[in-house]
Coordinates of C-alpha atoms in Angstrom, one line a residue:
Chain B
M1492 CA 0.0 0.1 0.0
R1493 CA 1.3 3.6 -1.0
L1494 CA 1.3 5.9 1.3
S1495 CA -0.6 9.2 1.0
A1496 CA -2.7 11.9 3.1
L1497 CA -5.6 9.9 1.7
T1498 CA -4.4 6.8 3.6
L1499 CA -3.3 8.5 6.5
L1500 CA -7.2 9.7 7.0
R1501 CA -8.5 6.4 6.2
E1502 CA -6.3 4.6 8.4
A1503 CA -7.4 7.4 11.2
F1504 CA -10.9 6.3 11.1
S1505 CA -10.3 2.6 10.6
P1506 CA -10.9 0.5 13.7
E1507 CA -8.5 -1.9 12.8
R1508 CA -4.5 -1.0 12.5
T1509 CA -2.8 -2.2 9.5
P1510 CA 0.6 -3.9 10.5
V1511 CA 3.4 -2.1 8.4
W1512 CA 5.2 -5.2 7.6
R1513 CA 4.9 -8.8 7.8
T1514 CA 6.0 -11.1 10.7
P1515 CA 7.0 -14.4 8.8
E1516 CA 8.5 -17.9 9.9
P1517 CA 12.3 -18.0 8.7
K1518 CA 12.4 -20.2 5.3
P1519 CA 15.5 -23.1 5.4
A1520 CA 17.5 -21.0 3.1
Y1521 CA 17.5 -17.4 1.4
R1522 CA 20.3 -16.0 -0.9
V1523 CA 21.3 -13.4 1.6
I1524 CA 21.2 -12.9 5.4
I1525 CA 21.9 -10.0 7.4
V1526 CA 22.3 -10.2 11.1
G1527 CA 20.9 -7.1 12.6
G1528 CA 17.7 -5.6 12.4
G1529 CA 18.6 -1.8 13.3
G1530 CA 19.2 1.4 10.9
H1531 CA 22.1 -0.3 8.9
G1532 CA 20.8 -3.7 8.4
L1533 CA 17.2 -3.0 7.4
A1534 CA 18.7 -0.5 5.0
T1535 CA 21.4 -3.0 3.7
A1536 CA 17.9 -5.3 2.8
Y1537 CA 15.9 -2.3 1.4
Y1538 CA 18.8 -1.3 -1.1
L1539 CA 19.6 -5.0 -1.6
A1540 CA 15.9 -5.5 -2.7
K1541 CA 15.4 -2.0 -4.7
E1542 CA 18.9 -1.4 -6.1
F1543 CA 20.5 -4.6 -6.9
G1544 CA 17.5 -6.8 -7.5
V1545 CA 18.4 -9.2 -4.3
T1546 CA 15.0 -10.1 -3.2
D1547 CA 15.6 -13.1 -1.3
V1548 CA 16.6 -12.0 1.6
A1549 CA 16.1 -12.4 5.6
V1550 CA 17.0 -10.1 8.1
V1551 CA 17.5 -11.8 11.7
E1552 CA 17.2 -9.8 14.6
K1553 CA 17.8 -10.6 18.3
G1554 CA 15.1 -8.2 19.5
W1555 CA 12.5 -6.0 18.1
L1556 CA 13.5 -4.4 14.2
G1557 CA 15.5 -0.7 15.6
S1558 CA 15.8 -1.8 19.3
G1559 CA 19.5 -0.9 19.1
N1560 CA 21.3 2.1 18.3
V1561 CA 19.2 3.7 15.8
G1562 CA 16.7 4.2 18.6
R1563 CA 19.5 5.4 20.9
N1564 CA 21.1 8.2 19.0
T1565 CA 20.8 12.0 18.8
T1566 CA 19.3 12.2 15.4
I1567 CA 22.0 14.2 13.4
I1568 CA 22.6 14.1 9.8
R1569 CA 25.7 15.3 8.3
S1570 CA 28.5 15.2 5.7
N1571 CA 31.2 17.5 7.1
Y1572 CA 34.3 15.6 7.4
L1573 CA 37.8 16.4 6.1
L1574 CA 39.6 13.4 4.6
D1575 CA 39.4 11.9 1.1
G1576 CA 38.3 8.3 2.5
N1577 CA 35.2 9.9 4.3
I1578 CA 33.8 12.6 2.5
P1579 CA 32.4 11.2 -0.5
F1580 CA 31.0 8.2 1.6
Y1581 CA 29.0 10.9 4.0
E1582 CA 28.1 12.9 0.9
H1583 CA 26.6 9.8 -0.7
S1584 CA 24.6 9.3 2.6
M1585 CA 23.5 12.8 3.0
K1586 CA 22.0 12.9 -0.5
L1587 CA 20.1 9.7 0.1
W1588 CA 18.7 11.3 2.9
E1589 CA 17.3 14.1 0.8
G1590 CA 15.3 11.9 -1.2
L1591 CA 15.0 9.6 1.2
E1592 CA 11.1 9.9 2.1
Q1593 CA 10.3 10.0 -1.7
D1594 CA 12.3 6.9 -2.0
F1595 CA 10.8 4.8 0.4
N1596 CA 7.5 6.6 0.9
Y1597 CA 7.3 6.9 4.4
N1598 CA 7.7 9.9 6.7
A1599 CA 11.4 10.0 8.3
M1600 CA 11.1 13.5 9.2
V1601 CA 14.1 14.9 7.7
S1602 CA 14.8 18.1 8.5
Q1603 CA 17.8 20.1 7.0
R1604 CA 17.9 23.0 10.0
G1605 CA 21.8 23.0 9.3
V1606 CA 24.9 22.0 11.4
L1607 CA 26.9 24.7 13.0
N1608 CA 30.6 23.6 14.5
L1609 CA 31.5 26.6 16.8
C1610 CA 35.4 28.0 16.8
H1611 CA 36.6 29.5 19.6
S1612 CA 40.3 30.4 18.8
D1613 CA 42.1 31.4 15.6
A1614 CA 44.0 28.0 15.4
Q1615 CA 40.4 26.5 15.2
R1616 CA 38.9 28.6 12.7
D1617 CA 42.0 28.0 10.3
A1618 CA 41.0 24.0 11.2
Y1619 CA 37.6 24.5 10.1
A1620 CA 38.5 26.7 7.3
R1621 CA 40.7 23.9 5.9
R1622 CA 37.7 21.4 6.7
G1623 CA 35.5 23.4 4.6
N1624 CA 37.6 23.9 1.8
A1625 CA 38.1 19.8 1.7
M1626 CA 34.2 19.8 2.0
R1627 CA 34.0 22.3 -0.9
L1628 CA 36.5 20.5 -3.2
H1629 CA 33.9 17.4 -2.7
G1630 CA 31.0 19.4 -3.7
V1631 CA 29.6 19.8 -0.2
D1632 CA 28.5 22.9 1.0
A1633 CA 30.2 24.6 3.6
E1634 CA 30.2 27.9 4.8
L1635 CA 32.6 29.6 7.1
L1636 CA 30.7 32.3 9.7
D1637 CA 32.3 35.0 11.4
A1638 CA 30.9 35.8 15.1
D1639 CA 28.4 38.3 13.7
G1640 CA 27.3 35.5 11.5
V1641 CA 26.9 32.9 14.1
R1642 CA 25.4 35.8 16.4
A1643 CA 22.5 36.2 13.4
M1644 CA 21.9 32.6 13.7
A1645 CA 21.7 32.0 17.4
P1646 CA 22.0 35.4 19.4
F1647 CA 21.6 33.2 22.7
L1648 CA 25.0 32.0 22.9
N1649 CA 27.5 33.0 25.3
F1650 CA 29.8 35.2 22.9
D1651 CA 32.0 37.0 25.0
D1652 CA 32.9 34.0 27.6
A1653 CA 36.3 35.1 28.9
R1654 CA 37.9 31.7 28.3
F1655 CA 36.6 30.4 25.1
P1656 CA 34.7 33.4 23.2
I1657 CA 32.8 32.4 20.0
K1658 CA 35.1 33.4 17.1
G1659 CA 32.8 31.8 14.5
G1660 CA 31.7 28.7 13.0
L1661 CA 31.7 26.2 10.0
L1662 CA 27.7 25.8 8.6
Q1663 CA 26.8 23.0 7.1
K1664 CA 23.2 24.0 5.8
R1665 CA 22.0 20.5 4.4
G1666 CA 22.7 19.1 7.5
G1667 CA 20.0 18.7 10.3
T1668 CA 18.2 15.8 11.9
A1669 CA 15.9 13.2 11.4
R1670 CA 13.6 10.7 13.1
H1671 CA 15.6 8.1 14.1
D1672 CA 12.8 5.3 14.7
A1673 CA 10.8 6.5 11.5
V1674 CA 14.1 5.7 9.2
A1675 CA 14.1 2.5 10.7
W1676 CA 10.4 1.4 10.2
G1677 CA 10.7 3.2 6.6
Y1678 CA 13.4 0.6 5.5
A1679 CA 11.6 -2.3 7.2
R1680 CA 8.6 -1.4 5.6
G1681 CA 10.4 -0.6 2.2
A1682 CA 12.2 -3.9 2.4
D1683 CA 9.0 -5.7 3.5
L1684 CA 7.1 -4.7 0.5
R1685 CA 9.8 -6.0 -1.7
G1686 CA 9.9 -9.1 -0.4
V1687 CA 12.4 -9.4 2.3
D1688 CA 11.7 -11.6 5.5
L1689 CA 12.1 -9.5 8.8
I1690 CA 12.3 -12.5 11.4
Q1691 CA 12.6 -10.7 15.0
N1692 CA 13.1 -12.4 18.2
A1693 CA 15.9 -14.7 16.5
E1694 CA 19.1 -14.2 18.1
V1695 CA 22.1 -15.5 16.3
T1696 CA 23.7 -18.3 18.2
G1697 CA 26.3 -19.8 16.0
F1698 CA 27.4 -19.7 12.2
L1699 CA 26.7 -22.5 9.5
R1700 CA 29.6 -23.9 8.1
E1701 CA 30.2 -25.7 4.7
G1702 CA 33.8 -26.7 4.1
G1703 CA 35.6 -23.3 4.9
R1704 CA 32.8 -21.0 4.0
I1705 CA 29.9 -19.4 6.1
A1706 CA 26.8 -21.1 5.0
G1707 CA 24.4 -19.0 7.0
V1708 CA 23.5 -18.9 10.8
Q1709 CA 21.9 -20.8 13.6
T1710 CA 19.5 -19.0 15.6
T1711 CA 17.2 -19.4 18.8
R1712 CA 14.5 -20.1 15.8
G1713 CA 16.3 -22.4 14.3
A1714 CA 19.2 -23.0 11.4
I1715 CA 19.0 -20.7 8.3
R1716 CA 21.0 -21.3 5.3
A1717 CA 22.3 -18.4 3.1
G1718 CA 24.5 -17.8 0.4
R1719 CA 26.0 -14.8 1.7
T1720 CA 25.5 -13.3 5.4
G1721 CA 26.2 -9.8 6.4
V1722 CA 26.9 -8.8 9.7
A1723 CA 25.7 -5.3 10.8
V1724 CA 25.2 -5.4 14.4
A1725 CA 27.1 -2.1 15.7
G1726 CA 28.3 -2.9 19.4
N1727 CA 27.7 -6.5 19.6
T1728 CA 30.4 -7.1 16.3
S1729 CA 33.1 -8.6 18.5
R1730 CA 30.6 -10.9 20.0
V1731 CA 28.7 -12.1 17.0
M1732 CA 32.2 -12.1 14.8
A1733 CA 33.6 -14.4 17.9
M1734 CA 30.9 -17.0 16.9
A1735 CA 32.5 -16.9 13.1
G1736 CA 36.2 -17.4 14.5
F1737 CA 37.2 -14.1 14.5
D1738 CA 38.1 -13.4 18.5
R1739 CA 40.2 -10.4 17.9
L1740 CA 38.9 -7.1 15.4
P1741 CA 40.0 -3.5 15.2
I1742 CA 37.2 -2.7 17.2
E1743 CA 36.3 -2.1 21.1
S1744 CA 32.8 -1.2 22.7
H1745 CA 32.1 2.0 24.4
V1746 CA 28.8 3.5 26.0
L1747 CA 27.9 6.8 24.5
Q1748 CA 25.2 8.5 26.2
A1749 CA 22.9 11.1 25.4
F1750 CA 19.9 13.4 27.1
V1751 CA 16.8 15.0 26.2
S1752 CA 15.1 18.2 28.4
E1753 CA 11.7 18.5 29.1
G1754 CA 9.8 20.0 26.0
L1755 CA 10.2 23.8 25.4
K1756 CA 9.1 26.3 22.7
P1757 CA 11.5 26.4 19.5
I1758 CA 14.6 27.9 20.5
I1759 CA 17.5 26.1 19.1
P1760 CA 17.5 26.8 15.0
G1761 CA 19.5 23.7 14.2
V1762 CA 22.4 21.6 15.4
I1763 CA 25.0 23.7 17.3
T1764 CA 28.0 22.1 18.5
Y1765 CA 30.7 23.5 20.8
G1766 CA 34.5 23.9 19.9
A1767 CA 36.1 24.0 23.3
G1768 CA 34.3 21.1 24.7
H1769 CA 32.7 18.0 23.7
F1770 CA 28.7 19.0 23.6
Y1771 CA 26.3 19.0 20.4
I1772 CA 22.7 20.0 20.7
S1773 CA 19.6 20.4 19.0
Q1774 CA 15.8 20.8 19.3
S1775 CA 13.3 17.9 18.4
D1776 CA 10.1 18.7 16.6
K1777 CA 8.6 17.5 20.0
G1778 CA 10.1 20.5 21.6
G1779 CA 13.3 18.8 23.7
L1780 CA 16.6 19.6 23.8
V1781 CA 18.5 16.9 22.5
F1782 CA 22.2 16.7 23.6
G1783 CA 25.4 14.9 24.0
G1784 CA 29.0 15.1 24.5
D1785 CA 31.9 12.2 25.0
I1786 CA 32.0 8.5 25.5
D1787 CA 32.4 7.1 29.0
G1788 CA 36.0 6.0 28.4
Y1789 CA 35.9 2.9 29.6
A1790 CA 35.0 -0.5 27.5
S1791 CA 31.3 -1.1 27.9
Y1792 CA 28.3 -3.5 26.7
A1793 CA 25.9 -2.1 29.4
Q1794 CA 23.9 0.4 27.5
R1795 CA 24.1 2.8 30.6
G1796 CA 26.9 5.1 31.3
G1797 CA 27.6 7.0 34.6
L1798 CA 27.0 10.4 36.5
P1799 CA 30.7 12.0 35.4
V1800 CA 30.0 12.4 31.7
L1801 CA 26.4 13.9 32.5
E1802 CA 28.6 16.7 34.6
D1803 CA 30.8 17.2 31.7
V1804 CA 28.0 17.5 29.0
V1805 CA 26.0 20.1 31.1
E1806 CA 28.9 22.0 32.1
A1807 CA 29.9 22.3 28.4
G1808 CA 26.2 23.0 27.7
M1809 CA 26.1 25.6 30.4
A1810 CA 29.3 27.5 29.1
L1811 CA 27.9 27.8 25.7
M1812 CA 24.3 28.7 26.3
P1813 CA 23.6 29.3 29.9
M1814 CA 19.7 29.7 28.8
I1815 CA 19.4 26.0 29.3
G1816 CA 20.2 26.0 33.0
R1817 CA 16.6 26.1 33.9
A1818 CA 15.2 23.1 31.8
K1819 CA 14.6 20.1 33.2
L1820 CA 16.3 16.9 32.1
L1821 CA 13.6 14.6 31.5
R1822 CA 15.7 11.4 30.2
S1823 CA 19.2 10.2 29.5
W1824 CA 20.3 6.8 27.7
G1825 CA 23.4 4.8 26.6
G1826 CA 24.1 3.1 23.4
I1827 CA 27.1 0.6 22.9
M1828 CA 29.5 1.9 20.3
D1829 CA 31.6 0.0 18.0
M1830 CA 34.6 2.0 18.4
S1831 CA 37.3 1.5 15.5
M1832 CA 40.7 1.8 15.8
D1833 CA 41.0 5.4 13.5
G1834 CA 37.2 6.4 14.1
S1835 CA 36.0 5.3 10.9
P1836 CA 33.8 2.3 9.6
I1837 CA 34.6 -0.9 8.0
I1838 CA 32.3 -2.1 5.3
D1839 CA 34.3 -5.3 3.7
R1840 CA 34.5 -8.9 3.0
T1841 CA 36.0 -11.0 5.8
P1842 CA 38.6 -13.6 5.5
A1843 CA 35.9 -16.3 5.9
E1844 CA 34.1 -16.7 2.7
G1845 CA 30.4 -15.4 2.4
L1846 CA 30.8 -13.5 5.7
Y1847 CA 31.0 -9.8 5.1
L1848 CA 31.1 -6.9 8.0
N1849 CA 29.7 -3.7 8.4
A1850 CA 30.8 -2.2 11.7
G1851 CA 33.2 0.3 13.5
W1852 CA 30.8 3.1 13.2
C1853 CA 31.8 4.9 16.4
Y1854 CA 29.4 7.3 17.2
G1855 CA 28.7 8.2 13.5
G1856 CA 26.2 5.5 12.8
F1857 CA 23.0 7.2 12.4
K1858 CA 23.8 9.9 9.6
A1859 CA 25.5 7.2 7.7
T1860 CA 22.6 5.0 7.6
P1861 CA 21.5 5.1 3.8
A1862 CA 25.2 5.0 2.6
S1863 CA 26.1 2.3 4.9
G1864 CA 23.2 0.1 3.9
W1865 CA 23.7 1.1 0.1
H1866 CA 27.5 0.3 0.1
F1867 CA 26.8 -2.8 2.4
A1868 CA 24.2 -4.0 -0.3
H1869 CA 26.6 -3.2 -3.1
L1870 CA 29.4 -5.1 -1.6
I1871 CA 27.0 -8.3 -0.8
A1872 CA 25.4 -8.3 -4.2
K1873 CA 28.6 -7.8 -6.1
D1874 CA 31.1 -9.4 -3.8
A1875 CA 33.1 -6.1 -4.7
P1876 CA 33.2 -2.7 -3.1
H1877 CA 31.5 0.5 -4.6
P1878 CA 34.6 3.0 -5.3
V1879 CA 32.9 5.5 -2.7
A1880 CA 33.5 3.1 0.1
A1881 CA 36.4 1.2 -1.1
A1882 CA 38.7 2.8 1.5
Y1883 CA 36.6 1.1 4.6
R1884 CA 38.4 -2.1 4.4
L1885 CA 39.4 -4.4 7.5
D1886 CA 42.9 -4.9 6.7
R1887 CA 43.8 -1.2 6.6
F1888 CA 45.0 -1.2 10.3
R1889 CA 47.7 -4.0 9.1
T1890 CA 48.3 -1.7 5.7
G1891 CA 48.5 1.4 7.4
R1892 CA 45.7 2.9 5.4
T1893 CA 43.7 3.9 8.4
I1894 CA 41.1 6.8 7.8
D1895 CA 41.7 9.0 11.3
E1896 CA 40.0 12.2 11.0
K1897 CA 41.2 13.4 14.7
G1898 CA 45.0 11.8 14.2
M1899 CA 44.5 10.2 17.7
G1900 CA 46.2 6.7 16.4
P1901 CA 44.7 3.3 17.7
W1902 CA 42.8 4.6 20.6
P1903 CA 39.3 3.7 20.6
N1904 CA 38.1 5.9 23.5
L1905 CA 39.8 8.9 21.9
H1906 CA 38.0 9.0 18.7
Chain O
M1206 CA 32.0 3.5 39.4
I1207 CA 34.5 3.2 42.7
I1208 CA 38.2 1.9 42.0
D1209 CA 39.5 -0.1 45.3
H1210 CA 43.2 1.1 44.7
P1211 CA 45.5 -1.3 46.3
L1212 CA 47.5 2.1 48.2
C1213 CA 44.7 4.3 48.1
G1214 CA 41.7 2.6 49.1
P1215 CA 38.2 3.3 47.4
R1216 CA 38.4 6.2 44.9
D1217 CA 36.0 7.8 42.6
A1218 CA 36.7 6.7 38.8
R1219 CA 36.6 10.3 38.1
E1220 CA 40.4 10.6 39.7
F1221 CA 41.3 8.1 37.1
T1222 CA 41.9 8.1 33.2
V1223 CA 41.2 4.6 31.4
L1224 CA 44.2 3.7 28.8
G1225 CA 42.5 0.5 27.7
D1226 CA 43.2 -3.2 27.4
A1227 CA 45.6 -4.6 30.0
A1228 CA 47.6 -6.6 26.8
W1229 CA 49.5 -3.5 26.4
M1230 CA 51.5 -4.4 29.1
D1231 CA 52.7 -7.0 26.9
R1232 CA 54.8 -5.6 24.1
P1233 CA 55.9 -8.1 21.5
D1234 CA 59.8 -8.6 20.7
P1235 CA 60.5 -6.0 17.8
A1236 CA 63.2 -8.3 16.7
A1237 CA 61.1 -11.5 16.2
P1238 CA 60.7 -12.3 12.5
D1239 CA 56.8 -11.9 13.1
A1240 CA 57.4 -8.4 14.7
A1241 CA 55.0 -6.7 12.1
E1242 CA 52.4 -8.9 12.4
A1243 CA 52.8 -9.0 16.3
F1244 CA 52.9 -4.8 16.5
H1245 CA 49.8 -5.1 14.5
A1246 CA 47.5 -7.0 16.7
Y1247 CA 49.3 -5.8 19.5
A1248 CA 48.2 -2.1 18.9
C1249 CA 45.2 -2.3 16.8
L1250 CA 43.3 -5.5 17.6
R1251 CA 41.1 -6.2 20.7
A1252 CA 39.4 -9.1 22.1
N1253 CA 36.4 -6.7 23.3
P1254 CA 34.9 -9.2 25.7
A1255 CA 31.3 -8.8 26.7
G1256 CA 32.2 -9.8 30.3
V1257 CA 35.3 -9.6 32.6
T1258 CA 37.8 -7.7 31.2
R1259 CA 41.2 -5.9 32.2
E1260 CA 42.4 -2.7 31.5
L1261 CA 45.4 -0.3 32.7
W1262 CA 43.7 2.7 34.4
W1263 CA 46.1 5.8 35.4
H1264 CA 45.4 7.4 38.6
E1265 CA 45.6 11.0 37.2
H1266 CA 44.4 13.3 39.8
G1267 CA 46.0 10.9 42.8
D1268 CA 49.0 9.0 43.0
R1269 CA 49.8 8.6 39.8
S1270 CA 50.2 5.3 39.6
W1271 CA 49.3 2.6 36.8
L1272 CA 46.4 0.2 37.6
V1273 CA 45.2 -3.0 36.4
V1274 CA 41.4 -2.9 37.0
T1275 CA 39.5 -6.0 36.2
R1276 CA 36.0 -5.3 35.2
D1277 CA 32.4 -6.7 34.1
T1278 CA 31.8 -4.8 30.9
L1279 CA 28.2 -6.2 31.1
S1280 CA 27.8 -4.8 35.1
H1281 CA 30.4 -2.2 35.2
A1282 CA 31.4 -4.3 38.2
V1283 CA 35.0 -3.7 39.6
L1284 CA 36.1 -7.2 40.5
K1285 CA 39.8 -6.7 41.4
V1286 CA 42.5 -3.8 41.6
E1287 CA 46.2 -4.5 41.1
L1288 CA 49.0 -2.2 40.8
A1289 CA 50.4 -2.5 37.1
E1290 CA 53.9 -2.6 38.3
D1291 CA 53.0 -6.1 40.5
V1292 CA 51.3 -7.2 37.5
A1293 CA 54.2 -7.0 35.4
R1294 CA 56.7 -7.9 38.1
A1295 CA 54.6 -11.3 38.6
S1296 CA 54.7 -12.1 34.4
K1297 CA 58.3 -11.4 34.4
A1298 CA 58.5 -13.8 37.4
A1299 CA 56.4 -16.3 35.4
R1300 CA 58.6 -16.0 32.3

């Protein structure tokens, strides 16, 4: 069923609710299995069916669809990267965001309200000018604002802070936010309509092997065979891949917290990030201020963090925009990030034939959802990476071809 | 999170910074024939267990000692805290 204003009206007055996707029993075998029914897994299934003509696909998910990080993020979309390996990929993602709702016929509330990175010193302004130039060389929009330009956009900021005065900012107008859950639902619905089986409550407990190759998965709902198996499980990458014999990967799992305030009238015009500490904020359509900062710093699978990070984050927030001090904090949550050794993702074949890996998204997974799905689908369908995502190799840490935006080195808790 | 420091007693985790996996204490032999491979694994690959793990923590805002903290990554429970130099000495003696 194609959704429109008419179907919305009809459904609103209908006593019955039409399920958005089927709940099929798993078939014994598929051409492709995607492990992980989150944003990236569902997007992969969607693009496999839509762009690459592979519809004999199952997505196996241990909980319910979208129960992981796609429901636990700060909904920001942007493509303001610096390095060659990253910019074209994230810009591809940005372009897919721009046409996403028409493409999958679902309201994902994509809102290009702008992403503004503030700078607080001359050196930082130089760094932003360089980043903006790198973006523009790749055809991405970037605008360097001076303090007056920032003031016109966000007059409520603490411009004359003695320690960190606001000197300007790098603005990407096409950046913004999207409704995170609706992204998962839209991809799930789009994949389901094209024949993909979405199998929930099926936790992968092992991999099927045939000779040296991976031939499917063992799940809590039985064995499912597949010609090709893709893993897109974010923070659980090491756990799932260990079952396939990969007991050491360039990944460490960390908890990233985010926070939301009570609903307020519109005040924050877009996404604003602080340059003198780790703090980013936007306002949801419901009015809540959505903000976050650093990961907690220690390895974690617990989906909850500690209070020291909350203190750091709100301190930075208060330094930047003292007006938020009266807002009440409503909720906080933690998601498990698959932090990679250079802060950039992995979309690659693995040494085990038939097994493909999509991981290492650090805190950048949400904005990458469309391109991650598109390129993972390309890799699985064609058994070869698309040139735009070819740099995201699993072996780049061995060969030295890392993509380290911050130049931090192999310290996952510093990216 | 409270870190039960062997010398300073129970201290708030805020006094510490985390370096990461305690496997970093076992530096491979740079003269070995497989040194390149061994250093790649040493620097870039992690076991990343969901459960008990050992990490190097530095008491930055305290006595500035290095500790080996054994923790559960699923519950954040701290199971054991040792001075890194004691661990290093014990592993040297075992070799």
